[in-house]
PDB file of C-alpha atoms and ligand atoms in Angstrom:
ATOM      1  CA  MET A1376     -11.373 225.407 126.618  1.00 77.00           C
ATOM      2  CA  PRO A1377     -14.626 227.404 126.156  1.00 87.00           C
ATOM      3  CA  THR A1378     -17.139 226.199 123.606  1.00 92.00           C
ATOM      4  CA  PRO A1379     -16.189 227.554 120.094  1.00 95.00           C
ATOM      5  CA  ILE A1380     -18.745 230.027 118.713  1.00 96.00           C
ATOM      6  CA  LEU A1381     -18.828 227.952 115.613  1.00 97.00           C
ATOM      7  CA  GLN A1382     -18.204 224.206 115.093  1.00 97.00           C
ATOM      8  CA  VAL A1383     -18.254 223.129 111.469  1.00 98.00           C
ATOM      9  CA  ARG A1384     -18.097 219.443 110.651  1.00 98.00           C
ATOM     10  CA  ASP A1385     -17.789 217.882 107.164  1.00 98.00           C
ATOM     11  CA  VAL A1386     -20.124 220.421 105.543  1.00 98.00           C
ATOM     12  CA  ARG A1387     -20.995 219.885 101.945  1.00 98.00           C
ATOM     13  CA  LYS A1388     -23.136 221.872  99.490  1.00 98.00           C
ATOM     14  CA  SER A1389     -23.915 221.300  95.847  1.00 98.00           C
ATOM     15  CA  TYR A1390     -25.843 223.444  93.366  1.00 97.00           C
ATOM     16  CA  GLY A1391     -27.952 221.977  90.437  1.00 95.00           C
ATOM     17  CA  ARG A1392     -28.791 218.402  89.665  1.00 93.00           C
ATOM     18  CA  GLY A1393     -27.606 215.595  87.551  1.00 93.00           C
ATOM     19  CA  GLN A1394     -25.314 216.790  84.736  1.00 93.00           C
ATOM     20  CA  ASN A1395     -25.468 220.255  85.984  1.00 94.00           C
ATOM     21  CA  ARG A1396     -24.520 219.382  89.582  1.00 95.00           C
ATOM     22  CA  PHE A1397     -21.751 221.368  90.961  1.00 96.00           C
ATOM     23  CA  ASP A1398     -20.093 220.492  94.296  1.00 97.00           C
ATOM     24  CA  ALA A1399     -19.353 223.949  95.797  1.00 98.00           C
ATOM     25  CA  LEU A1400     -18.202 222.568  99.138  1.00 98.00           C
ATOM     26  CA  LYS A1401     -16.761 219.125  99.431  1.00 98.00           C
ATOM     27  CA  GLY A1402     -16.547 218.601 103.280  1.00 98.00           C
ATOM     28  CA  VAL A1403     -15.136 221.253 105.309  1.00 98.00           C
ATOM     29  CA  SER A1404     -14.318 221.223 109.025  1.00 97.00           C
ATOM     30  CA  PHE A1405     -13.062 223.746 111.454  1.00 97.00           C
ATOM     31  CA  ASP A1406     -13.922 225.627 114.696  1.00 96.00           C
ATOM     32  CA  ILE A1407     -13.964 229.261 115.207  1.00 96.00           C
ATOM     33  CA  ARG A1408     -13.345 230.639 118.810  1.00 96.00           C
ATOM     34  CA  GLU A1409     -15.160 233.654 120.120  1.00 95.00           C
ATOM     35  CA  GLY A1410     -13.105 236.707 119.450  1.00 96.00           C
ATOM     36  CA  GLU A1411     -11.105 235.434 116.674  1.00 96.00           C
ATOM     37  CA  SER A1412     -10.693 237.345 113.383  1.00 97.00           C
ATOM     38  CA  VAL A1413     -10.582 234.879 110.475  1.00 97.00           C
ATOM     39  CA  ALA A1414      -9.985 235.420 106.826  1.00 96.00           C
ATOM     40  CA  ILE A1415     -11.696 232.957 104.381  1.00 96.00           C
ATOM     41  CA  ILE A1416      -9.558 233.337 101.251  1.00 94.00           C
ATOM     42  CA  GLY A1417      -9.387 231.779  97.854  1.00 92.00           C
ATOM     43  CA  LYS A1418     -10.010 232.559  94.172  1.00 91.00           C
ATOM     44  CA  SER A1419     -13.335 233.478  92.657  1.00 90.00           C
ATOM     45  CA  GLY A1420     -15.583 230.543  92.473  1.00 94.00           C
ATOM     46  CA  SER A1421     -13.672 228.565  95.103  1.00 95.00           C
ATOM     47  CA  GLY A1422     -16.714 228.363  97.493  1.00 96.00           C
ATOM     48  CA  LYS A1423     -15.998 231.353  99.998  1.00 94.00           C
ATOM     49  CA  SER A1424     -19.464 232.855  99.687  1.00 92.00           C
ATOM     50  CA  THR A1425     -21.259 229.636  99.844  1.00 96.00           C
ATOM     51  CA  LEU A1426     -19.356 228.688 103.037  1.00 96.00           C
ATOM     52  CA  MET A1427     -20.164 232.231 104.561  1.00 94.00           C
ATOM     53  CA  HIS A1428     -23.837 231.905 103.779  1.00 93.00           C
ATOM     54  CA  LEU A1429     -24.012 228.429 105.474  1.00 96.00           C
ATOM     55  CA  LEU A1430     -22.095 229.753 108.532  1.00 96.00           C
ATOM     56  CA  ALA A1431     -24.364 232.671 108.705  1.00 93.00           C
ATOM     57  CA  LEU A1432     -27.366 230.337 108.518  1.00 93.00           C
ATOM     58  CA  LEU A1433     -28.673 232.213 105.331  1.00 91.00           C
ATOM     59  CA  ASP A1434     -28.604 228.807 103.561  1.00 92.00           C
ATOM     60  CA  VAL A1435     -28.547 225.146 104.626  1.00 94.00           C
ATOM     61  CA  ALA A1436     -25.808 222.453 104.136  1.00 96.00           C
ATOM     62  CA  ASP A1437     -26.684 219.287 102.102  1.00 97.00           C
ATOM     63  CA  SER A1438     -24.901 217.368 104.806  1.00 97.00           C
ATOM     64  CA  GLY A1439     -22.584 217.864 107.811  1.00 98.00           C
ATOM     65  CA  THR A1440     -23.229 219.922 110.915  1.00 97.00           C
ATOM     66  CA  ILE A1441     -22.869 223.558 112.092  1.00 97.00           C
ATOM     67  CA  ALA A1442     -23.175 224.281 115.785  1.00 96.00           C
ATOM     68  CA  LEU A1443     -23.435 227.783 117.119  1.00 95.00           C
ATOM     69  CA  ALA A1444     -22.188 228.232 120.611  1.00 93.00           C
ATOM     70  CA  GLY A1445     -22.547 224.460 121.114  1.00 93.00           C
ATOM     71  CA  ALA A1446     -26.099 224.130 119.741  1.00 92.00           C
ATOM     72  CA  ASP A1447     -26.696 222.223 116.450  1.00 94.00           C
ATOM     73  CA  THR A1448     -28.162 224.825 114.049  1.00 94.00           C
ATOM     74  CA  ALA A1449     -30.178 222.198 112.176  1.00 90.00           C
ATOM     75  CA  ARG A1450     -32.745 222.387 114.961  1.00 86.00           C
ATOM     76  CA  LEU A1451     -33.306 226.123 114.401  1.00 87.00           C
ATOM     77  CA  ARG A1452     -36.199 226.627 112.064  1.00 81.00           C
ATOM     78  CA  GLY A1453     -38.608 229.605 111.135  1.00 83.00           C
ATOM     79  CA  SER A1454     -38.734 232.464 113.465  1.00 83.00           C
ATOM     80  CA  ARG A1455     -36.288 231.072 115.885  1.00 84.00           C
ATOM     81  CA  LEU A1456     -33.755 230.849 113.200  1.00 88.00           C
ATOM     82  CA  ASN A1457     -34.519 234.368 112.046  1.00 86.00           C
ATOM     83  CA  LYS A1458     -34.213 235.708 115.591  1.00 87.00           C
ATOM     84  CA  THR A1459     -30.937 233.944 116.265  1.00 89.00           C
ATOM     85  CA  ARG A1460     -29.575 235.282 112.914  1.00 90.00           C
ATOM     86  CA  ASN A1461     -30.821 238.729 113.597  1.00 88.00           C
ATOM     87  CA  LYS A1462     -29.560 239.035 117.096  1.00 88.00           C
ATOM     88  CA  THR A1463     -26.228 237.079 116.947  1.00 93.00           C
ATOM     89  CA  PHE A1464     -24.862 238.163 113.536  1.00 94.00           C
ATOM     90  CA  GLY A1465     -24.181 241.429 111.810  1.00 92.00           C
ATOM     91  CA  PHE A1466     -23.642 241.405 107.982  1.00 91.00           C
ATOM     92  CA  VAL A1467     -21.358 243.520 105.888  1.00 90.00           C
ATOM     93  CA  PHE A1468     -21.500 242.733 102.166  1.00 82.00           C
ATOM     94  CA  GLN A1469     -19.649 244.083  99.203  1.00 75.00           C
ATOM     95  CA  GLN A1470     -22.933 245.233  97.682  1.00 73.00           C
ATOM     96  CA  PHE A1471     -24.171 247.385 100.323  1.00 71.00           C
ATOM     97  CA  PHE A1472     -27.992 246.272 100.383  1.00 85.00           C
ATOM     98  CA  LEU A1473     -29.086 249.588 101.615  1.00 91.00           C
ATOM     99  CA  THR A1474     -32.516 250.984 100.762  1.00 92.00           C
ATOM    100  CA  GLY A1475     -31.536 254.045  98.754  1.00 91.00           C
ATOM    101  CA  ASN A1476     -34.748 256.117  99.087  1.00 94.00           C
ATOM    102  CA  THR A1477     -34.995 255.798 102.887  1.00 95.00           C
ATOM    103  CA  SER A1478     -32.893 257.692 105.543  1.00 97.00           C
ATOM    104  CA  VAL A1479     -29.627 256.489 106.785  1.00 97.00           C
ATOM    105  CA  LEU A1480     -31.198 255.992 110.392  1.00 97.00           C
ATOM    106  CA  ASP A1481     -33.975 253.893 109.083  1.00 97.00           C
ATOM    107  CA  ASN A1482     -31.544 251.622 107.159  1.00 96.00           C
ATOM    108  CA  VAL A1483     -29.436 251.265 110.281  1.00 96.00           C
ATOM    109  CA  VAL A1484     -32.279 250.380 112.647  1.00 96.00           C
ATOM    110  CA  LEU A1485     -33.826 247.748 110.344  1.00 93.00           C
ATOM    111  CA  PRO A1486     -32.510 244.750 112.469  1.00 90.00           C
ATOM    112  CA  LEU A1487     -34.086 246.289 115.596  1.00 93.00           C
ATOM    113  CA  LYS A1488     -37.333 246.772 113.646  1.00 91.00           C
ATOM    114  CA  ILE A1489     -37.170 243.068 112.834  1.00 87.00           C
ATOM    115  CA  ALA A1490     -36.389 242.183 116.459  1.00 87.00           C
ATOM    116  CA  GLY A1491     -39.395 244.180 117.571  1.00 90.00           C
ATOM    117  CA  VAL A1492     -37.637 246.890 119.441  1.00 93.00           C
ATOM    118  CA  ARG A1493     -39.872 250.036 120.023  1.00 96.00           C
ATOM    119  CA  SER A1494     -39.193 253.124 118.116  1.00 96.00           C
ATOM    120  CA  GLY A1495     -37.606 255.343 120.818  1.00 97.00           C
ATOM    121  CA  GLU A1496     -35.168 252.736 121.614  1.00 96.00           C
ATOM    122  CA  ARG A1497     -34.544 251.999 118.014  1.00 96.00           C
ATOM    123  CA  ARG A1498     -33.695 255.684 117.525  1.00 97.00           C
ATOM    124  CA  ARG A1499     -31.508 255.836 120.517  1.00 97.00           C
ATOM    125  CA  ARG A1500     -29.463 252.670 119.522  1.00 95.00           C
ATOM    126  CA  GLY A1501     -29.387 253.726 115.727  1.00 96.00           C
ATOM    127  CA  MET A1502     -27.908 257.041 116.619  1.00 97.00           C
ATOM    128  CA  ALA A1503     -25.437 255.585 118.893  1.00 94.00           C
ATOM    129  CA  ALA A1504     -24.195 253.235 116.230  1.00 93.00           C
ATOM    130  CA  LEU A1505     -24.059 256.126 113.744  1.00 95.00           C
ATOM    131  CA  GLU A1506     -22.021 258.224 116.239  1.00 92.00           C
ATOM    132  CA  GLN A1507     -19.528 255.324 116.575  1.00 88.00           C
ATOM    133  CA  LEU A1508     -19.038 255.270 112.724  1.00 88.00           C
ATOM    134  CA  GLY A1509     -18.895 259.151 112.621  1.00 90.00           C
ATOM    135  CA  LEU A1510     -22.052 259.512 110.613  1.00 94.00           C
ATOM    136  CA  ALA A1511     -24.494 261.110 113.043  1.00 96.00           C
ATOM    137  CA  ASP A1512     -24.787 264.072 110.932  1.00 97.00           C
ATOM    138  CA  LYS A1513     -26.055 262.017 108.012  1.00 97.00           C
ATOM    139  CA  ALA A1514     -28.755 260.279 109.963  1.00 97.00           C
ATOM    140  CA  LYS A1515     -31.613 262.022 107.942  1.00 97.00           C
ATOM    141  CA  ASN A1516     -29.964 261.886 104.443  1.00 97.00           C
ATOM    142  CA  LYS A1517     -31.248 259.405 101.924  1.00 97.00           C
ATOM    143  CA  ALA A1518     -28.792 256.494 101.842  1.00 95.00           C
ATOM    144  CA  ALA A1519     -28.624 256.747  98.043  1.00 95.00           C
ATOM    145  CA  ASN A1520     -26.858 260.225  98.430  1.00 94.00           C
ATOM    146  CA  LEU A1521     -23.844 258.917 100.272  1.00 94.00           C
ATOM    147  CA  SER A1522     -20.431 258.071  98.950  1.00 92.00           C
ATOM    148  CA  GLY A1523     -19.300 254.523  98.691  1.00 89.00           C
ATOM    149  CA  GLY A1524     -17.197 254.727 101.886  1.00 90.00           C
ATOM    150  CA  GLN A1525     -20.105 256.307 103.709  1.00 92.00           C
ATOM    151  CA  LYS A1526     -22.528 253.678 102.642  1.00 93.00           C
ATOM    152  CA  GLN A1527     -20.243 250.878 103.737  1.00 90.00           C
ATOM    153  CA  ARG A1528     -19.968 252.704 107.185  1.00 92.00           C
ATOM    154  CA  VAL A1529     -23.763 252.596 107.283  1.00 94.00           C
ATOM    155  CA  VAL A1530     -23.690 248.956 106.683  1.00 93.00           C
ATOM    156  CA  ILE A1531     -21.350 248.505 109.537  1.00 93.00           C
ATOM    157  CA  ALA A1532     -23.456 250.523 111.860  1.00 93.00           C
ATOM    158  CA  ARG A1533     -26.453 248.420 110.733  1.00 93.00           C
ATOM    159  CA  ALA A1534     -24.340 245.324 111.489  1.00 91.00           C
ATOM    160  CA  LEU A1535     -23.531 246.720 114.927  1.00 90.00           C
ATOM    161  CA  VAL A1536     -26.828 248.019 116.124  1.00 92.00           C
ATOM    162  CA  ASN A1537     -27.954 244.670 117.483  1.00 88.00           C
ATOM    163  CA  ASP A1538     -24.727 244.163 119.475  1.00 88.00           C
ATOM    164  CA  PRO A1539     -23.850 240.980 117.474  1.00 93.00           C
ATOM    165  CA  ARG A1540     -21.337 238.316 118.646  1.00 95.00           C
ATOM    166  CA  LEU A1541     -20.192 237.779 115.142  1.00 96.00           C
ATOM    167  CA  ILE A1542     -19.742 239.930 112.015  1.00 95.00           C
ATOM    168  CA  PHE A1543     -19.778 238.373 108.523  1.00 95.00           C
ATOM    169  CA  ALA A1544     -18.062 240.427 105.962  1.00 94.00           C
ATOM    170  CA  ASP A1545     -18.109 239.200 102.233  1.00 92.00           C
ATOM    171  CA  GLU A1546     -15.553 241.233 100.343  1.00 89.00           C
ATOM    172  CA  PRO A1547     -16.316 244.324 102.600  1.00 88.00           C
ATOM    173  CA  THR A1548     -13.757 246.466 100.681  1.00 86.00           C
ATOM    174  CA  GLY A1549     -14.340 245.184  97.201  1.00 84.00           C
ATOM    175  CA  ASN A1550     -16.122 248.192  95.939  1.00 81.00           C
ATOM    176  CA  LEU A1551     -14.105 250.808  97.797  1.00 82.00           C
ATOM    177  CA  ASP A1552     -11.007 252.666  96.793  1.00 85.00           C
ATOM    178  CA  THR A1553      -7.831 251.753  98.723  1.00 86.00           C
ATOM    179  CA  GLN A1554      -7.958 254.651 101.209  1.00 84.00           C
ATOM    180  CA  THR A1555     -11.697 254.136 101.911  1.00 84.00           C
ATOM    181  CA  GLY A1556     -11.251 250.482 102.042  1.00 85.00           C
ATOM    182  CA  ALA A1557      -8.445 250.771 104.723  1.00 87.00           C
ATOM    183  CA  THR A1558     -10.736 252.989 106.802  1.00 86.00           C
ATOM    184  CA  VAL A1559     -13.541 250.398 106.733  1.00 85.00           C
ATOM    185  CA  GLU A1560     -10.957 247.594 107.680  1.00 90.00           C
ATOM    186  CA  ASP A1561      -9.754 249.686 110.562  1.00 91.00           C
ATOM    187  CA  ILE A1562     -13.298 249.958 111.841  1.00 90.00           C
ATOM    188  CA  LEU A1563     -13.900 246.245 111.620  1.00 92.00           C
ATOM    189  CA  PHE A1564     -10.629 245.292 113.403  1.00 94.00           C
ATOM    190  CA  THR A1565     -11.414 247.808 116.186  1.00 92.00           C
ATOM    191  CA  LEU A1566     -14.740 246.228 116.645  1.00 91.00           C
ATOM    192  CA  ASN A1567     -13.006 242.863 116.840  1.00 95.00           C
ATOM    193  CA  ARG A1568     -10.229 243.943 119.354  1.00 94.00           C
ATOM    194  CA  GLU A1569     -12.173 246.428 121.479  1.00 91.00           C
ATOM    195  CA  HIS A1570     -15.675 244.795 121.636  1.00 90.00           C
ATOM    196  CA  GLY A1571     -14.558 241.096 121.251  1.00 93.00           C
ATOM    197  CA  ILE A1572     -16.893 240.608 118.267  1.00 95.00           C
ATOM    198  CA  THR A1573     -15.697 237.565 116.179  1.00 97.00           C
ATOM    199  CA  LEU A1574     -14.841 238.706 112.742  1.00 97.00           C
ATOM    200  CA  ILE A1575     -15.110 236.326 109.663  1.00 97.00           C
ATOM    201  CA  VAL A1576     -13.901 238.026 106.493  1.00 96.00           C
ATOM    202  CA  VAL A1577     -14.354 236.541 103.056  1.00 94.00           C
ATOM    203  CA  THR A1578     -11.783 238.170 100.790  1.00 90.00           C
ATOM    204  CA  HIS A1579      -9.415 237.647  97.960  1.00 84.00           C
ATOM    205  CA  ASP A1580      -7.420 240.589  99.221  1.00 85.00           C
ATOM    206  CA  GLU A1581      -4.071 239.272 100.811  1.00 84.00           C
ATOM    207  CA  ASP A1582      -3.489 242.523 102.747  1.00 86.00           C
ATOM    208  CA  LEU A1583      -6.920 242.372 104.480  1.00 89.00           C
ATOM    209  CA  ALA A1584      -6.281 238.541 105.145  1.00 91.00           C
ATOM    210  CA  SER A1585      -2.877 239.274 106.605  1.00 92.00           C
ATOM    211  CA  ARG A1586      -4.483 241.565 109.257  1.00 93.00           C
ATOM    212  CA  CYS A1587      -6.707 238.620 110.620  1.00 95.00           C
ATOM    213  CA  ASP A1588      -5.458 236.296 113.424  1.00 94.00           C
ATOM    214  CA  ARG A1589      -6.108 233.344 111.135  1.00 96.00           C
ATOM    215  CA  ARG A1590      -6.511 232.424 107.529  1.00 95.00           C
ATOM    216  CA  ILE A1591      -8.547 229.646 106.127  1.00 96.00           C
ATOM    217  CA  VAL A1592      -7.652 228.994 102.315  1.00 95.00           C
ATOM    218  CA  ILE A1593     -10.259 227.314 100.056  1.00 96.00           C
ATOM    219  CA  ARG A1594      -9.744 225.906  96.758  1.00 97.00           C
ATOM    220  CA  ASP A1595     -12.333 224.025  94.752  1.00 97.00           C
ATOM    221  CA  GLY A1596     -14.629 223.613  97.785  1.00 98.00           C
ATOM    222  CA  GLN A1597     -11.973 222.264 100.041  1.00 98.00           C
ATOM    223  CA  ILE A1598      -9.867 223.665 102.790  1.00 97.00           C
ATOM    224  CA  ILE A1599      -6.182 223.575 101.608  1.00 96.00           C
ATOM    225  CA  GLU A1600      -4.630 225.713 104.364  1.00 95.00           C
ATOM    226  CA  ASP A1601      -5.815 226.741 107.996  1.00 95.00           C
ATOM    227  CA  THR A1602      -3.405 228.517 110.109  1.00 92.00           C
ATOM    228  CA  SER A1603      -5.167 227.669 113.299  1.00 85.00           C
ATOM    229  CA  THR A1604      -3.042 225.994 115.814  1.00 66.00           C
ATOM    230  CA  GLU A1605      -5.851 223.747 116.994  1.00 59.00           C
ATOM    231  CA  VAL A1606      -7.020 220.862 115.035  1.00 52.00           C
ATOM    232  CA  ALA A1607     -10.800 220.306 114.709  1.00 51.00           C
ATOM    233  CA  ALA A1608     -11.649 216.973 116.390  1.00 50.00           C
TER     234      ALA A1608
HETATM  235  P1  LIG B 326     -16.734 232.489  95.800  1.00 72.43           P
HETATM  236  O1  LIG B 326     -17.366 233.334  96.766  1.00 72.43           O
HETATM  237  O2  LIG B 326     -15.402 231.851  96.352  1.00 72.43           O
HETATM  238  O3  LIG B 326     -16.354 233.214  94.541  1.00 72.43           O
HETATM  239  P2  LIG B 326     -19.094 230.993  95.513  1.00 72.43           P
HETATM  240  O4  LIG B 326     -19.235 230.347  96.818  1.00 72.43           O
HETATM  241  O5  LIG B 326     -19.945 232.092  95.244  1.00 72.43           O
HETATM  242  O6  LIG B 326     -17.476 231.247  95.340  1.00 72.43           O
HETATM  243  O7  LIG B 326     -19.342 229.918  94.248  1.00 72.43           O
HETATM  244  C1  LIG B 326     -18.764 228.589  94.345  1.00 72.43           C
HETATM  245  C2  LIG B 326     -19.084 227.857  93.119  1.00 72.43           C
HETATM  246  O8  LIG B 326     -20.442 227.589  93.191  1.00 72.43           O
HETATM  247  C3  LIG B 326     -18.977 228.737  91.790  1.00 72.43           C
HETATM  248  O9  LIG B 326     -18.601 227.983  90.733  1.00 72.43           O
HETATM  249  C4  LIG B 326     -20.342 229.154  91.560  1.00 72.43           C
HETATM  250  O10 LIG B 326     -20.561 229.457  90.152  1.00 72.43           O
HETATM  251  C5  LIG B 326     -21.129 228.196  92.055  1.00 72.43           C
HETATM  252  N1  LIG B 326     -22.505 228.719  92.566  1.00 72.43           N
HETATM  253  C6  LIG B 326     -22.577 229.532  93.617  1.00 72.43           C
HETATM  254  N2  LIG B 326     -23.925 229.852  93.870  1.00 72.43           N
HETATM  255  C7  LIG B 326     -24.596 229.162  92.939  1.00 72.43           C
HETATM  256  C8  LIG B 326     -26.054 228.877  92.709  1.00 72.43           C
HETATM  257  N3  LIG B 326     -26.985 229.502  93.428  1.00 72.43           N
HETATM  258  N4  LIG B 326     -26.304 228.055  91.607  1.00 72.43           N
HETATM  259  C9  LIG B 326     -25.436 227.432  90.903  1.00 72.43           C
HETATM  260  N5  LIG B 326     -24.182 227.530  91.115  1.00 72.43           N
HETATM  261  C10 LIG B 326     -23.676 228.345  92.138  1.00 72.43           C
HETATM  262 MG1  LIG B 327     -18.101 235.338  96.684  1.00 72.43          MG
END
């Protein structure tokens, strides 16, 4: 068995203190294998985004461990943490987080800029990603002037530009109409199947969840269902 890309053990996270303390994750454990597509589903407030932020190393658990490709992520700090996140992960969020008054291409190459890639190479890889998403003709447009579906494709191009091993998508179709949402889903699953990129999708959309290899259901900060055939050690 190859080392799982993510190994999560008894991860807990609370917000606030004292009387205001809220236990958002009450000890979750699972493995994710490279190349899997996994839906994390549950009602609003169940802890999905909290879990995803921890998996994506955007936040730190109160206790428990998360290993990335076999390495304990607690050891990653500062610039090494930023580099790992930037190189290994792509992010597709419901709220697009694009900079509206700069060009589509500039938005897409941001992760490369952060990684210190030189401008000629940035442009080449940015345009390749935009071409893959059918948006090459929009490269010079201001991001603000795109439709919702186009914006989400720009977000996917940006997620792809660093050739990530894993894409995290939090409600990726939540702000899109059904048709456009289906197109965005198709793109994500194509990346998963044809490029072997591990896909972790947070959603409360059952249709989107049913397209994934596996579903992990969260309720009140705990996993109540996991369709993986393998049991975490
Ligand atoms: P989901 O993504 O499943 O809707 P979240 O992980 O965003 O759920 O939130 C889980 C719970 O934790 C919710 O009750 C939410 O109000 C609470 N929560 C999330 N973030 C914070 C925060 N920064 N401070 C306090 N409470 C939070
Ligand atoms: Mg959420």
